[in-house]
Amino acid sequence: MKNGDAIYSYVERKMIDSNTNKITFDPNRHKKNDIFTVSDLLKKILLYGSIILIICGFTFYPTIAKHNKKTQDFIVEISSIVHESNDIMNTIITEYNNNNFSTDYKTSLQNKLTILQSNNLDDYTTSKYGTLTIATTQILNNTIDSINIILYSSTADSYNSGALNANLKSYKDNIDIYNKSLFQFFDDNGIFYKINSDGSYTYNL
């Protein structure tokens, strides 16, 4: 049986009209669209491309987010250590020049020492963080050594002055290494940053 462009077999009959007892067919059921345009191709590419992007997004976004969070945590932690160390070293220089070795001052330094020693960079041991971790640890050690010099001293004599000056020189050298390593870290990891006129910096992860 032929109906237009399509040939239908007996099993493809759709229904019998109860009023006419005629067999009716869907004339478009088996028509083939032989025209395939570039537009059709582009639509399929966009459709499949969108599906792939969505799947990749769900697959890789958690990993990227976790990676960014660890990097963010690392930068915050080392920045905090350096900021605390700077405050402590400036205080030590000022109070040493004032010949202050009071009990209250030493108690304050002891509390700060406890906080400094609670910092732990063991979670950042891979080569990605290597140079920055080493520089930050050296800054931490310089600060701890300077605190201990004050804690075990009672006056500003030549021995203590020599020890503090040597420690301060090492501290400044490590600060320079830290700054260079930090900006290199930003460059290596594609992190946009800006150095402000006062020497501080901002970054966008």
PDB file of C-alpha atoms in Angstrom:
ATOM      1  CA  MET A   1       0.000   0.000   0.000  1.00  0.00           C
ATOM      2  CA  LYS A   2       1.392   3.385  -0.998  1.00  0.00           C
ATOM      3  CA  ASN A   3       0.599   6.720   0.523  1.00  0.00           C
ATOM      4  CA  GLY A   4       2.526   9.631  -0.930  1.00  0.00           C
ATOM      5  CA  ASP A   5       6.280   9.153  -0.447  1.00  0.00           C
ATOM      6  CA  ALA A   6       6.038   6.302   2.020  1.00  0.00           C
ATOM      7  CA  ILE A   7       5.079   2.641   1.684  1.00  0.00           C
ATOM      8  CA  TYR A   8       3.349   1.170   4.725  1.00  0.00           C
ATOM      9  CA  SER A   9       3.051  -2.461   5.648  1.00  0.00           C
ATOM     10  CA  TYR A  10       0.024  -4.010   7.281  1.00  0.00           C
ATOM     11  CA  VAL A  11       1.565  -3.878  10.784  1.00  0.00           C
ATOM     12  CA  GLU A  12       2.098  -0.137  10.479  1.00  0.00           C
ATOM     13  CA  ARG A  13      -1.602   0.712  10.301  1.00  0.00           C
ATOM     14  CA  LYS A  14      -2.361   3.318  12.938  1.00  0.00           C
ATOM     15  CA  MET A  15      -6.091   2.964  13.456  1.00  0.00           C
ATOM     16  CA  ILE A  16      -9.431   2.197  11.799  1.00  0.00           C
ATOM     17  CA  ASP A  17     -11.841   5.092  11.660  1.00  0.00           C
ATOM     18  CA  SER A  18     -14.998   3.791  13.359  1.00  0.00           C
ATOM     19  CA  ASN A  19     -17.190   5.901  11.105  1.00  0.00           C
ATOM     20  CA  THR A  20     -15.753   4.950   7.734  1.00  0.00           C
ATOM     21  CA  ASN A  21     -14.008   1.662   8.517  1.00  0.00           C
ATOM     22  CA  LYS A  22     -11.094   3.026   6.542  1.00  0.00           C
ATOM     23  CA  ILE A  23      -7.532   2.448   7.548  1.00  0.00           C
ATOM     24  CA  THR A  24      -5.697   5.699   8.197  1.00  0.00           C
ATOM     25  CA  PHE A  25      -1.964   6.234   8.171  1.00  0.00           C
ATOM     26  CA  ASP A  26       0.504   8.845   9.342  1.00  0.00           C
ATOM     27  CA  PRO A  27       1.890  10.093   6.002  1.00  0.00           C
ATOM     28  CA  ASN A  28       4.872  11.735   7.700  1.00  0.00           C
ATOM     29  CA  ARG A  29       5.871   8.807   9.866  1.00  0.00           C
ATOM     30  CA  HIS A  30       8.461   7.344   7.504  1.00  0.00           C
ATOM     31  CA  LYS A  31       9.455  10.448   5.576  1.00  0.00           C
ATOM     32  CA  LYS A  32      13.174  11.013   5.636  1.00  0.00           C
ATOM     33  CA  ASN A  33      14.690  14.423   5.713  1.00  0.00           C
ATOM     34  CA  ASP A  34      17.355  14.140   3.085  1.00  0.00           C
ATOM     35  CA  ILE A  35      18.450  17.763   3.379  1.00  0.00           C
ATOM     36  CA  PHE A  36      21.356  18.216   5.825  1.00  0.00           C
ATOM     37  CA  THR A  37      22.612  21.762   6.178  1.00  0.00           C
ATOM     38  CA  VAL A  38      25.641  23.393   7.787  1.00  0.00           C
ATOM     39  CA  SER A  39      23.218  24.954  10.238  1.00  0.00           C
ATOM     40  CA  ASP A  40      22.135  21.478  11.346  1.00  0.00           C
ATOM     41  CA  LEU A  41      25.760  20.498  11.850  1.00  0.00           C
ATOM     42  CA  LEU A  42      26.486  23.596  13.919  1.00  0.00           C
ATOM     43  CA  LYS A  43      23.433  22.986  16.080  1.00  0.00           C
ATOM     44  CA  LYS A  44      24.584  19.451  16.819  1.00  0.00           C
ATOM     45  CA  ILE A  45      28.125  20.610  17.572  1.00  0.00           C
ATOM     46  CA  LEU A  46      26.791  23.259  19.961  1.00  0.00           C
ATOM     47  CA  LEU A  47      24.465  20.780  21.620  1.00  0.00           C
ATOM     48  CA  TYR A  48      27.108  18.095  22.166  1.00  0.00           C
ATOM     49  CA  GLY A  49      29.693  20.713  23.090  1.00  0.00           C
ATOM     50  CA  SER A  50      27.398  22.131  25.750  1.00  0.00           C
ATOM     51  CA  ILE A  51      26.777  18.676  27.175  1.00  0.00           C
ATOM     52  CA  ILE A  52      30.516  17.963  27.318  1.00  0.00           C
ATOM     53  CA  LEU A  53      31.224  21.312  28.997  1.00  0.00           C
ATOM     54  CA  ILE A  54      28.559  20.680  31.622  1.00  0.00           C
ATOM     55  CA  ILE A  55      29.939  17.215  32.351  1.00  0.00           C
ATOM     56  CA  CYS A  56      33.514  18.558  32.551  1.00  0.00           C
ATOM     57  CA  GLY A  57      32.328  21.364  34.819  1.00  0.00           C
ATOM     58  CA  PHE A  58      30.766  18.957  37.296  1.00  0.00           C
ATOM     59  CA  THR A  59      33.805  16.677  37.078  1.00  0.00           C
ATOM     60  CA  PHE A  60      36.658  19.153  37.397  1.00  0.00           C
ATOM     61  CA  TYR A  61      35.181  22.124  39.301  1.00  0.00           C
ATOM     62  CA  PRO A  62      35.462  20.485  42.752  1.00  0.00           C
ATOM     63  CA  THR A  63      39.146  19.734  42.067  1.00  0.00           C
ATOM     64  CA  ILE A  64      39.848  23.285  40.882  1.00  0.00           C
ATOM     65  CA  ALA A  65      37.964  24.773  43.825  1.00  0.00           C
ATOM     66  CA  LYS A  66      39.886  22.597  46.277  1.00  0.00           C
ATOM     67  CA  HIS A  67      43.184  23.557  44.637  1.00  0.00           C
ATOM     68  CA  ASN A  68      42.330  27.269  44.814  1.00  0.00           C
ATOM     69  CA  LYS A  69      41.283  26.987  48.452  1.00  0.00           C
ATOM     70  CA  LYS A  70      44.566  25.355  49.423  1.00  0.00           C
ATOM     71  CA  THR A  71      46.517  28.055  47.576  1.00  0.00           C
ATOM     72  CA  GLN A  72      44.390  30.733  49.247  1.00  0.00           C
ATOM     73  CA  ASP A  73      44.936  29.165  52.682  1.00  0.00           C
ATOM     74  CA  PHE A  74      48.679  28.988  52.048  1.00  0.00           C
ATOM     75  CA  ILE A  75      48.975  32.654  51.086  1.00  0.00           C
ATOM     76  CA  VAL A  76      46.878  33.745  54.065  1.00  0.00           C
ATOM     77  CA  GLU A  77      48.937  31.634  56.478  1.00  0.00           C
ATOM     78  CA  ILE A  78      52.384  32.757  55.353  1.00  0.00           C
ATOM     79  CA  SER A  79      51.211  36.384  55.148  1.00  0.00           C
ATOM     80  CA  SER A  80      49.941  36.139  58.712  1.00  0.00           C
ATOM     81  CA  ILE A  81      53.249  34.717  59.918  1.00  0.00           C
ATOM     82  CA  VAL A  82      55.254  37.476  58.233  1.00  0.00           C
ATOM     83  CA  HIS A  83      52.888  40.189  59.487  1.00  0.00           C
ATOM     84  CA  GLU A  84      53.125  38.922  63.092  1.00  0.00           C
ATOM     85  CA  SER A  85      56.895  38.600  62.804  1.00  0.00           C
ATOM     86  CA  ASN A  86      57.251  42.168  61.535  1.00  0.00           C
ATOM     87  CA  ASP A  87      55.213  43.515  64.442  1.00  0.00           C
ATOM     88  CA  ILE A  88      57.261  41.541  66.957  1.00  0.00           C
ATOM     89  CA  MET A  89      60.630  42.514  65.481  1.00  0.00           C
ATOM     90  CA  ASN A  90      59.671  46.208  65.404  1.00  0.00           C
ATOM     91  CA  THR A  91      58.544  45.977  69.035  1.00  0.00           C
ATOM     92  CA  ILE A  92      61.789  44.256  70.058  1.00  0.00           C
ATOM     93  CA  ILE A  93      63.920  46.951  68.407  1.00  0.00           C
ATOM     94  CA  THR A  94      61.919  49.752  70.046  1.00  0.00           C
ATOM     95  CA  GLU A  95      61.861  48.213  73.529  1.00  0.00           C
ATOM     96  CA  TYR A  96      65.505  47.148  73.364  1.00  0.00           C
ATOM     97  CA  ASN A  97      66.540  50.719  72.568  1.00  0.00           C
ATOM     98  CA  ASN A  98      64.474  51.771  75.602  1.00  0.00           C
ATOM     99  CA  ASN A  99      66.312  49.127  77.681  1.00  0.00           C
ATOM    100  CA  ASN A 100      62.967  47.516  78.531  1.00  0.00           C
ATOM    101  CA  PHE A 101      63.337  44.039  80.035  1.00  0.00           C
ATOM    102  CA  SER A 102      60.341  44.257  82.325  1.00  0.00           C
ATOM    103  CA  THR A 103      58.340  41.224  83.447  1.00  0.00           C
ATOM    104  CA  ASP A 104      55.192  42.470  81.713  1.00  0.00           C
ATOM    105  CA  TYR A 105      57.050  42.942  78.438  1.00  0.00           C
ATOM    106  CA  LYS A 106      58.630  39.498  78.647  1.00  0.00           C
ATOM    107  CA  THR A 107      55.257  37.935  79.450  1.00  0.00           C
ATOM    108  CA  SER A 108      53.810  39.594  76.338  1.00  0.00           C
ATOM    109  CA  LEU A 109      56.689  38.269  74.220  1.00  0.00           C
ATOM    110  CA  GLN A 110      56.251  34.777  75.714  1.00  0.00           C
ATOM    111  CA  ASN A 111      52.581  34.784  74.671  1.00  0.00           C
ATOM    112  CA  LYS A 112      53.535  35.879  71.166  1.00  0.00           C
ATOM    113  CA  LEU A 113      56.190  33.169  71.057  1.00  0.00           C
ATOM    114  CA  THR A 114      53.570  30.542  71.874  1.00  0.00           C
ATOM    115  CA  ILE A 115      51.364  31.792  69.021  1.00  0.00           C
ATOM    116  CA  LEU A 116      54.285  31.814  66.565  1.00  0.00           C
ATOM    117  CA  GLN A 117      55.301  28.274  67.476  1.00  0.00           C
ATOM    118  CA  SER A 118      51.750  27.053  66.828  1.00  0.00           C
ATOM    119  CA  ASN A 119      52.120  27.846  63.128  1.00  0.00           C
ATOM    120  CA  ASN A 120      52.588  24.756  61.005  1.00  0.00           C
ATOM    121  CA  LEU A 121      53.497  24.692  57.316  1.00  0.00           C
ATOM    122  CA  ASP A 122      53.771  20.901  57.083  1.00  0.00           C
ATOM    123  CA  ASP A 123      50.737  20.785  54.772  1.00  0.00           C
ATOM    124  CA  TYR A 124      52.727  22.678  52.126  1.00  0.00           C
ATOM    125  CA  THR A 125      55.729  20.479  51.470  1.00  0.00           C
ATOM    126  CA  THR A 126      55.464  20.038  47.699  1.00  0.00           C
ATOM    127  CA  SER A 127      57.867  21.810  45.359  1.00  0.00           C
ATOM    128  CA  LYS A 128      55.118  24.266  44.404  1.00  0.00           C
ATOM    129  CA  TYR A 129      55.357  25.852  47.846  1.00  0.00           C
ATOM    130  CA  GLY A 130      58.998  24.987  48.515  1.00  0.00           C
ATOM    131  CA  THR A 131      60.848  28.304  48.257  1.00  0.00           C
ATOM    132  CA  LEU A 132      58.118  30.295  49.964  1.00  0.00           C
ATOM    133  CA  THR A 133      57.784  27.747  52.772  1.00  0.00           C
ATOM    134  CA  ILE A 134      61.543  27.810  53.408  1.00  0.00           C
ATOM    135  CA  ALA A 135      61.705  31.631  53.418  1.00  0.00           C
ATOM    136  CA  THR A 136      58.693  31.874  55.775  1.00  0.00           C
ATOM    137  CA  THR A 137      60.195  29.271  58.113  1.00  0.00           C
ATOM    138  CA  GLN A 138      63.481  31.210  58.238  1.00  0.00           C
ATOM    139  CA  ILE A 139      61.585  34.416  59.090  1.00  0.00           C
ATOM    140  CA  LEU A 140      59.739  32.517  61.810  1.00  0.00           C
ATOM    141  CA  ASN A 141      63.005  31.168  63.244  1.00  0.00           C
ATOM    142  CA  ASN A 142      64.657  34.619  63.188  1.00  0.00           C
ATOM    143  CA  THR A 143      61.730  36.063  65.135  1.00  0.00           C
ATOM    144  CA  ILE A 144      61.703  33.222  67.666  1.00  0.00           C
ATOM    145  CA  ASP A 145      65.465  33.594  68.207  1.00  0.00           C
ATOM    146  CA  SER A 146      65.080  37.344  68.794  1.00  0.00           C
ATOM    147  CA  ILE A 147      62.308  36.764  71.336  1.00  0.00           C
ATOM    148  CA  ASN A 148      64.477  34.253  73.179  1.00  0.00           C
ATOM    149  CA  ILE A 149      67.389  36.707  73.319  1.00  0.00           C
ATOM    150  CA  ILE A 150      65.148  39.172  75.157  1.00  0.00           C
ATOM    151  CA  LEU A 151      63.548  36.537  77.389  1.00  0.00           C
ATOM    152  CA  TYR A 152      66.950  35.384  78.669  1.00  0.00           C
ATOM    153  CA  SER A 153      68.459  38.862  79.017  1.00  0.00           C
ATOM    154  CA  SER A 154      68.221  41.556  81.638  1.00  0.00           C
ATOM    155  CA  THR A 155      70.073  44.454  80.014  1.00  0.00           C
ATOM    156  CA  ALA A 156      71.068  45.890  76.665  1.00  0.00           C
ATOM    157  CA  ASP A 157      74.741  44.935  76.672  1.00  0.00           C
ATOM    158  CA  SER A 158      77.179  44.495  73.783  1.00  0.00           C
ATOM    159  CA  TYR A 159      76.656  40.715  73.590  1.00  0.00           C
ATOM    160  CA  ASN A 160      72.873  41.017  73.253  1.00  0.00           C
ATOM    161  CA  SER A 161      73.253  43.896  70.809  1.00  0.00           C
ATOM    162  CA  GLY A 162      75.555  41.816  68.601  1.00  0.00           C
ATOM    163  CA  ALA A 163      73.205  38.811  68.702  1.00  0.00           C
ATOM    164  CA  LEU A 164      70.139  40.921  67.867  1.00  0.00           C
ATOM    165  CA  ASN A 165      71.912  42.807  65.054  1.00  0.00           C
ATOM    166  CA  ALA A 166      73.071  39.531  63.444  1.00  0.00           C
ATOM    167  CA  ASN A 167      69.569  38.117  63.758  1.00  0.00           C
ATOM    168  CA  LEU A 168      68.007  41.268  62.364  1.00  0.00           C
ATOM    169  CA  LYS A 169      70.320  41.200  59.318  1.00  0.00           C
ATOM    170  CA  SER A 170      69.353  37.581  58.634  1.00  0.00           C
ATOM    171  CA  TYR A 171      65.698  38.503  59.111  1.00  0.00           C
ATOM    172  CA  LYS A 172      65.876  41.313  56.533  1.00  0.00           C
ATOM    173  CA  ASP A 173      67.636  39.021  54.041  1.00  0.00           C
ATOM    174  CA  ASN A 174      64.900  36.413  54.469  1.00  0.00           C
ATOM    175  CA  ILE A 175      62.193  39.066  54.042  1.00  0.00           C
ATOM    176  CA  ASP A 176      63.755  39.982  50.676  1.00  0.00           C
ATOM    177  CA  ILE A 177      63.820  36.314  49.656  1.00  0.00           C
ATOM    178  CA  TYR A 178      60.221  35.936  50.809  1.00  0.00           C
ATOM    179  CA  ASN A 179      58.996  38.916  48.757  1.00  0.00           C
ATOM    180  CA  LYS A 180      60.765  37.765  45.591  1.00  0.00           C
ATOM    181  CA  SER A 181      59.510  34.209  46.079  1.00  0.00           C
ATOM    182  CA  LEU A 182      55.953  35.370  46.704  1.00  0.00           C
ATOM    183  CA  PHE A 183      55.727  37.375  43.492  1.00  0.00           C
ATOM    184  CA  GLN A 184      57.389  34.539  41.581  1.00  0.00           C
ATOM    185  CA  PHE A 185      54.771  32.209  43.081  1.00  0.00           C
ATOM    186  CA  PHE A 186      52.036  34.531  41.797  1.00  0.00           C
ATOM    187  CA  ASP A 187      53.608  34.583  38.321  1.00  0.00           C
ATOM    188  CA  ASP A 188      54.117  30.793  38.203  1.00  0.00           C
ATOM    189  CA  ASN A 189      50.513  30.110  39.196  1.00  0.00           C
ATOM    190  CA  GLY A 190      48.849  32.760  37.032  1.00  0.00           C
ATOM    191  CA  ILE A 191      47.664  34.792  40.029  1.00  0.00           C
ATOM    192  CA  PHE A 192      47.015  38.438  39.222  1.00  0.00           C
ATOM    193  CA  TYR A 193      48.612  40.789  41.784  1.00  0.00           C
ATOM    194  CA  LYS A 194      49.392  44.448  42.248  1.00  0.00           C
ATOM    195  CA  ILE A 195      52.173  46.010  44.320  1.00  0.00           C
ATOM    196  CA  ASN A 196      50.969  49.165  46.038  1.00  0.00           C
ATOM    197  CA  SER A 197      53.001  52.342  46.562  1.00  0.00           C
ATOM    198  CA  ASP A 198      53.531  51.520  50.259  1.00  0.00           C
ATOM    199  CA  GLY A 199      55.056  48.135  49.418  1.00  0.00           C
ATOM    200  CA  SER A 200      51.936  46.141  50.261  1.00  0.00           C
ATOM    201  CA  TYR A 201      50.236  44.029  47.622  1.00  0.00           C
ATOM    202  CA  THR A 202      46.817  42.847  46.564  1.00  0.00           C
ATOM    203  CA  TYR A 203      46.047  39.700  44.613  1.00  0.00           C
ATOM    204  CA  ASN A 204      43.113  38.020  42.961  1.00  0.00           C
ATOM    205  CA  LEU A 205      42.889  34.234  43.017  1.00  0.00           C
TER     206      LEU A 205
END
